[in-house]
Tab-separated table of C-alpha atoms in Angstrom:
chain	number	residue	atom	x	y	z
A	1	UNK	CA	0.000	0.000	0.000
A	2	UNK	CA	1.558	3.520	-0.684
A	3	UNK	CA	1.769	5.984	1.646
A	4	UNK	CA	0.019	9.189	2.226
A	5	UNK	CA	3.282	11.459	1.796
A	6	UNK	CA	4.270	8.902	-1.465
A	7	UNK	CA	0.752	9.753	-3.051
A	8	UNK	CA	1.576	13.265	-2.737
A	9	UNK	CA	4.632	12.915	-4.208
A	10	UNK	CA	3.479	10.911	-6.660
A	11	UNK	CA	0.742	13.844	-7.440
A	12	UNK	CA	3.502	16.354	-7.730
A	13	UNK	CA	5.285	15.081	-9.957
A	14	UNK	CA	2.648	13.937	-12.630
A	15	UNK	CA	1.397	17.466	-12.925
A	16	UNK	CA	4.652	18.273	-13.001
A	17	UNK	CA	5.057	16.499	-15.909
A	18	UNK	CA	2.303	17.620	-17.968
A	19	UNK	CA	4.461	20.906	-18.939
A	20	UNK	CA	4.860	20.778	-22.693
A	21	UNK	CA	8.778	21.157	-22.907
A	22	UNK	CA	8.862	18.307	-20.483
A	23	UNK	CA	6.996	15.950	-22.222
A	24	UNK	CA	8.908	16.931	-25.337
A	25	UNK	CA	12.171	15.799	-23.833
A	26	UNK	CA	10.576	12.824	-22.097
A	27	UNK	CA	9.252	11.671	-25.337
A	28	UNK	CA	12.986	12.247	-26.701
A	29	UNK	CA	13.890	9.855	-23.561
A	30	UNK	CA	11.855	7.129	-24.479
A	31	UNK	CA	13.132	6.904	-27.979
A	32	UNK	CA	16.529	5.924	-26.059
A	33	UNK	CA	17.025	2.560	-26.686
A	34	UNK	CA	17.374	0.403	-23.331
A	35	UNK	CA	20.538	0.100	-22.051
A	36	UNK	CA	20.738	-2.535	-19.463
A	37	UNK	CA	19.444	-5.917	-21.078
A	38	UNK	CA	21.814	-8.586	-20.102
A	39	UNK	CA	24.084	-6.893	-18.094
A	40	UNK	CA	24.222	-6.047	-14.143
A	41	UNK	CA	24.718	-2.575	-12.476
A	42	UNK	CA	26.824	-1.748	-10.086
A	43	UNK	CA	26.210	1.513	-8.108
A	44	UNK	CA	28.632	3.241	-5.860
A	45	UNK	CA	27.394	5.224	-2.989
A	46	UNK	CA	29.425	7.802	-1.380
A	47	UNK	CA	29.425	6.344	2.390
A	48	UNK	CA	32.587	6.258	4.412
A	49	UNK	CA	32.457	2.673	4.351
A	50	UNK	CA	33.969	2.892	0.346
A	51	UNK	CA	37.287	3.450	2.175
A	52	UNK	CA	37.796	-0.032	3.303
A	53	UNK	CA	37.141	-1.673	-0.035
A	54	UNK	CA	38.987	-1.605	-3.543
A	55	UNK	CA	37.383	-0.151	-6.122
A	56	UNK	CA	39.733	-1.621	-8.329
A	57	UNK	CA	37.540	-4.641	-8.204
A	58	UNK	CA	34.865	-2.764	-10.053
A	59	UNK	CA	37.313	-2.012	-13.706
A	60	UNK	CA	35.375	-3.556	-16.585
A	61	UNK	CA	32.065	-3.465	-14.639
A	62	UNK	CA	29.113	-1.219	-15.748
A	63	UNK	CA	29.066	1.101	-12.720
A	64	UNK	CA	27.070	3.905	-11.876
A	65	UNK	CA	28.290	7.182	-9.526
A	66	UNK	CA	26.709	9.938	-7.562
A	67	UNK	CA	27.137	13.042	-6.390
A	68	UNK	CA	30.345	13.782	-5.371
A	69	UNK	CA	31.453	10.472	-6.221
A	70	UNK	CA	33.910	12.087	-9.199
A	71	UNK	CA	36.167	12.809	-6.085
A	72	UNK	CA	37.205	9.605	-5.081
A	73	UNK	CA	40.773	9.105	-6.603
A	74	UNK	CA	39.572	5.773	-8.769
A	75	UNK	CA	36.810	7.342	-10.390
A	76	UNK	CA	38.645	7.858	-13.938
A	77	UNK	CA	40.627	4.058	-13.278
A	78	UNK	CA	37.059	2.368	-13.110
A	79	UNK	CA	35.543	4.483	-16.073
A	80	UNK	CA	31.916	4.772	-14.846
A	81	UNK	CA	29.112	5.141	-17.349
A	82	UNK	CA	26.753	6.787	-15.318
A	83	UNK	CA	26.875	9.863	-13.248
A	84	UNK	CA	23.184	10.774	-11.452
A	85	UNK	CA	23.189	13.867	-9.350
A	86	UNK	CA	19.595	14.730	-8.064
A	87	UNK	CA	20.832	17.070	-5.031
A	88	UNK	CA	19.407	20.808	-5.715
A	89	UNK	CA	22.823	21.888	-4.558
A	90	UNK	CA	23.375	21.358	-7.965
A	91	UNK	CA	20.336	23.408	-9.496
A	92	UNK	CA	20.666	25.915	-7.329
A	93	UNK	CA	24.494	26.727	-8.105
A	94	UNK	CA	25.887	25.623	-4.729
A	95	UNK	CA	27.538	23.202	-6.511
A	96	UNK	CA	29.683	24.440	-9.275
A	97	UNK	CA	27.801	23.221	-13.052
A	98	UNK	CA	31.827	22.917	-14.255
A	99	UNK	CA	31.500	19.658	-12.020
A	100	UNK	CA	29.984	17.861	-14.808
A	101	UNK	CA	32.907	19.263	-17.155
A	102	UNK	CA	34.766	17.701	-14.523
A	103	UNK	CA	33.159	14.134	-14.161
A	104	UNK	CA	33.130	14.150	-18.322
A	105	UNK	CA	36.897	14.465	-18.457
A	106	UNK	CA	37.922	12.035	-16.020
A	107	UNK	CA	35.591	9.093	-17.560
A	108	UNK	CA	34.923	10.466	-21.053
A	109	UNK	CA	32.118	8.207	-22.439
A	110	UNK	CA	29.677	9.291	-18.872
A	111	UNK	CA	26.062	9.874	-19.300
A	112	UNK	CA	25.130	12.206	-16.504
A	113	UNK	CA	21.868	11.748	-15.373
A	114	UNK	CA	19.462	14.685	-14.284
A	115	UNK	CA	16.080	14.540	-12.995
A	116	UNK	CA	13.836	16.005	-15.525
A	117	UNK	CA	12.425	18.341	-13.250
A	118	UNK	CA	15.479	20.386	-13.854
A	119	UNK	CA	14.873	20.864	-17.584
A	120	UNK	CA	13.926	24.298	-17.681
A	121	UNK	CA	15.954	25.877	-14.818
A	122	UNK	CA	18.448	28.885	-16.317
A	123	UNK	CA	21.491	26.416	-14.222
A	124	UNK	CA	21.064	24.232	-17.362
A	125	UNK	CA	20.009	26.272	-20.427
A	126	UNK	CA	23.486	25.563	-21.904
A	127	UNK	CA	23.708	21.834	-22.085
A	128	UNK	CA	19.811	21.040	-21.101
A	129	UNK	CA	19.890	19.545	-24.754
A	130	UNK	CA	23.533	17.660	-24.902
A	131	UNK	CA	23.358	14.272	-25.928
A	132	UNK	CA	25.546	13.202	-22.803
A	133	UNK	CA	22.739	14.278	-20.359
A	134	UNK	CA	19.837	11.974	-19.903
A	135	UNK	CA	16.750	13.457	-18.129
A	136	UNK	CA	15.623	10.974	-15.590
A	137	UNK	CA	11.478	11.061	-16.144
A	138	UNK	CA	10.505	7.765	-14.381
A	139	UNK	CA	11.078	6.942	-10.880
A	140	UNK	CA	10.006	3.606	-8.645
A	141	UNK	CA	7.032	4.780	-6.840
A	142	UNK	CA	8.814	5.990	-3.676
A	143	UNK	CA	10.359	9.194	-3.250
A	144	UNK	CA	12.025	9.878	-0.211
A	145	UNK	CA	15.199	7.316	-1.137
A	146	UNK	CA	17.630	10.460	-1.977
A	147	UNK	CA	20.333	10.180	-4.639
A	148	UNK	CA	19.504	5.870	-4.530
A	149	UNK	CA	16.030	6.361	-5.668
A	150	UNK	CA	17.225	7.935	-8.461
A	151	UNK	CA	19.664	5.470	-9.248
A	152	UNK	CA	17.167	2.274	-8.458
A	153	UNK	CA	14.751	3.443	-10.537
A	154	UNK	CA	17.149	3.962	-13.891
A	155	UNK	CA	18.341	0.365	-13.366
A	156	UNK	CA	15.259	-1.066	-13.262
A	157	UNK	CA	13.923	1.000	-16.052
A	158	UNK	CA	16.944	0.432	-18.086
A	159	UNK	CA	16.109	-3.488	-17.614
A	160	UNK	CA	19.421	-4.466	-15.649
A	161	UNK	CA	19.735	-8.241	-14.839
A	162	UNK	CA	21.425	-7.454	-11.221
A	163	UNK	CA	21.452	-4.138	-9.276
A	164	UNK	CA	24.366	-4.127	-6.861
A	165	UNK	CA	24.867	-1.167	-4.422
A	166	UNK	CA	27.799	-0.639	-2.318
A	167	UNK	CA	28.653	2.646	-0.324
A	168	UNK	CA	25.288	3.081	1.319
A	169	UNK	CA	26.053	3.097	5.391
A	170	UNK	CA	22.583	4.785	6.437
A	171	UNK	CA	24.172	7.086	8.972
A	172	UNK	CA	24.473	10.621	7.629
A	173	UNK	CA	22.348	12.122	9.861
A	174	UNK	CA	23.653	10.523	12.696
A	175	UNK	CA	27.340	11.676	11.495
A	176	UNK	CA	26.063	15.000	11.195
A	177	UNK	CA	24.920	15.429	14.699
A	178	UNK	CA	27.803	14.438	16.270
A	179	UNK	CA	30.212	16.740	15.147
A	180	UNK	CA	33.390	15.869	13.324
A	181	UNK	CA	32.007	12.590	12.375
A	182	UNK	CA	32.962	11.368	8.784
A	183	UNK	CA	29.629	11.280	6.815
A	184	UNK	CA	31.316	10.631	2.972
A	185	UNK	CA	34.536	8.841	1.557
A	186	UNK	CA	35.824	12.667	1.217
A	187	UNK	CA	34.701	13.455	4.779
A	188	UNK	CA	32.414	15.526	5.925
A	189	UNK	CA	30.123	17.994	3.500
A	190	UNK	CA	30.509	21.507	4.257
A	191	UNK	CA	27.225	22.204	3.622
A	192	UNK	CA	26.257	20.724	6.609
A	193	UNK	CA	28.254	22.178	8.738
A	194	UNK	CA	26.937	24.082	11.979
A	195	UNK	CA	23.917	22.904	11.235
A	196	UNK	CA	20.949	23.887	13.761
A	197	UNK	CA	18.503	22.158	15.798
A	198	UNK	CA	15.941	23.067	13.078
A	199	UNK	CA	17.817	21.412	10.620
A	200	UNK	CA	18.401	18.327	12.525
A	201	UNK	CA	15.191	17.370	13.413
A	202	UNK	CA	14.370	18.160	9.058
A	203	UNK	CA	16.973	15.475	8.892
A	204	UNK	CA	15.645	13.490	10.853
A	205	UNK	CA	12.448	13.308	9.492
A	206	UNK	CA	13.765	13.112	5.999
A	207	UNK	CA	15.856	9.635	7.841
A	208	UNK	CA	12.384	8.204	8.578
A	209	UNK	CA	11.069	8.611	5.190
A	210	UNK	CA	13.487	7.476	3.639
A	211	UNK	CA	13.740	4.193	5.770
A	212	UNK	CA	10.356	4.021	5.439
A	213	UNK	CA	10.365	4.267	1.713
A	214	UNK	CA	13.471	1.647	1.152
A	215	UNK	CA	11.832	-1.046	3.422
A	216	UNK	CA	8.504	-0.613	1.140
A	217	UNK	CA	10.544	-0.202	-2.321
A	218	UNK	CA	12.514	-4.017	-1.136
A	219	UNK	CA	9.262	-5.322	-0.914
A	220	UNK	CA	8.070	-3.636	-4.558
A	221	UNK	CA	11.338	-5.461	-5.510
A	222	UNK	CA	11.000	-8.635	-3.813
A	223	UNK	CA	7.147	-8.822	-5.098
A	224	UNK	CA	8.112	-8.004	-8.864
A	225	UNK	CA	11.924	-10.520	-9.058
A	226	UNK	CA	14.055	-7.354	-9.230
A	227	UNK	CA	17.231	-8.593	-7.786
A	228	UNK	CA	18.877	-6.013	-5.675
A	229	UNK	CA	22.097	-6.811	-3.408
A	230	UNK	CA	23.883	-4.592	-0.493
A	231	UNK	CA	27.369	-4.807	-1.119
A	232	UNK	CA	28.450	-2.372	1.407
A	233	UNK	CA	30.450	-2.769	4.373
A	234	UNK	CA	28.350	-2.334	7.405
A	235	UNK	CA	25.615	0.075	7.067
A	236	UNK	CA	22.532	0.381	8.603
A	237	UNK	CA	20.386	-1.211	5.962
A	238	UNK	CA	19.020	-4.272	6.695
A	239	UNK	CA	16.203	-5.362	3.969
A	240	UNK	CA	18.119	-5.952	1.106
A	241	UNK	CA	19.810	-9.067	0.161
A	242	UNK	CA	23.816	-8.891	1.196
A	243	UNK	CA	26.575	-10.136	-0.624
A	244	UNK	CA	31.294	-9.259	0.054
A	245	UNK	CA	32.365	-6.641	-1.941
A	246	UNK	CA	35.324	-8.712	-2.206
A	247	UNK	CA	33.824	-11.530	-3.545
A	248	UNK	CA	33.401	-10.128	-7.265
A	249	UNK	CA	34.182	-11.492	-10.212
């Protein structure tokens, strides 16, 4: 059964949707041939955890990245194919748009994916049309899974045999409360810093829906065969299948 706050969600983004441009470009999307048949995904996270396992491991492997995941010093050794950033840091100019210059010259063949939403905002009027950006239209129906959701929901829409996930410890917002905790591979984001109570207990919240969400979306999973597995190294998350990192071939 979906939740209230998913339905509204779900809502928003439907009429959201409807804008003409949008469904221009989303009908450009679909044209897209499918990508994943026969092969498995494997998505890095950004957790602290990544810093006790060799990415090496991952060379040759269709991989996908996030975020601030260009930073970590094997990113242009394992060559990812696809970069999703869905944070509004982004959108909002926060985060420098020369970061996707960046990602594009360290693993040259990237599609960065965007989430259509973002079509029309001024941050992208300059490459909104590239053919190395793919506009991310259709999502699982949860919402509150952050930067994963976004990443879950291309590999099952690109038709991937095996999702794998590593990187994904769960414990930002318990990292951000107590202070000089290490809440990324690169450490600790800045735009969190001296954060208030206010902001905590948003965080917090957010935390609950988005557990909420990724216990509902494994069952979705588990209901429909789509094979998902935890790679990572620890971590909070407990309803997803677990597999070693270090037991790829």
């Amino acid at each position: 059964e979906i939740s209230l706050v998913t339905r509204v969600f779900k809502t928003f983004f439907f009429l959201d949707h409807l804008n003409p441009s949008k469904r221009r470009v989303i009908a450009r999307m679909k044209r897209q041939p499918i990508e994943g048949d026969g092969k498995d995904l494997y998505i890095i996270l950004n957790g602290p955890s990544l810093k006790t396992q060799d990415l090496n491991l991952l060379k040759g492997k269709c991989i996908m990245c996030v975020n601030k995941g260009f930073k970590h010093p094997l990113y242009a050794a394992i060559q990812p194919q696809y970069h999703i950033i869905v944070d509004p840091f982004l959108r909002d100019g926060i985060w420098p748009i020369e970061w996707l210059d960046e990602i594009r010259r360290l693993s040259p063949h990237v599609k960065i994916i965007l989430p259509v939403e973002w079509y029309n905002h001024p941050t992208f009027a300059k490459i909104k049309d590239e053919p190395y950006i793919y506009w991310q239209y259709w999502r699982v129906p949860y919402y509150n899974m952050g930067v994963s959701g976004g990443c879950f929901s291309f590999a099952i829409q690109q038709h991937f045999n095996n999702i794998y996930f590593t990187g994904f410890d769960g414990n930002s917002c318990a990292c951000d409360m107590m202070k000089g905790s290490e809440t990324h591979f690169y450490g600790h984001d800045a735009e969190h810093k001296d954060m208030t109570t206010k902001q905590h207990a948003v965080a917090l919240f957010s935390t609950y829906l988005q557990f909420t969400d990724l216990n509902e979306f494994a069952d979705y999973c588990k209901n429909r065969g789509i094979k998902i597995i935890n790679l990572t190294n620890g971590g909070l998350l407990d309803m997803f299948e677990r597999a070693s990192f270090s037991d790829i071939q």
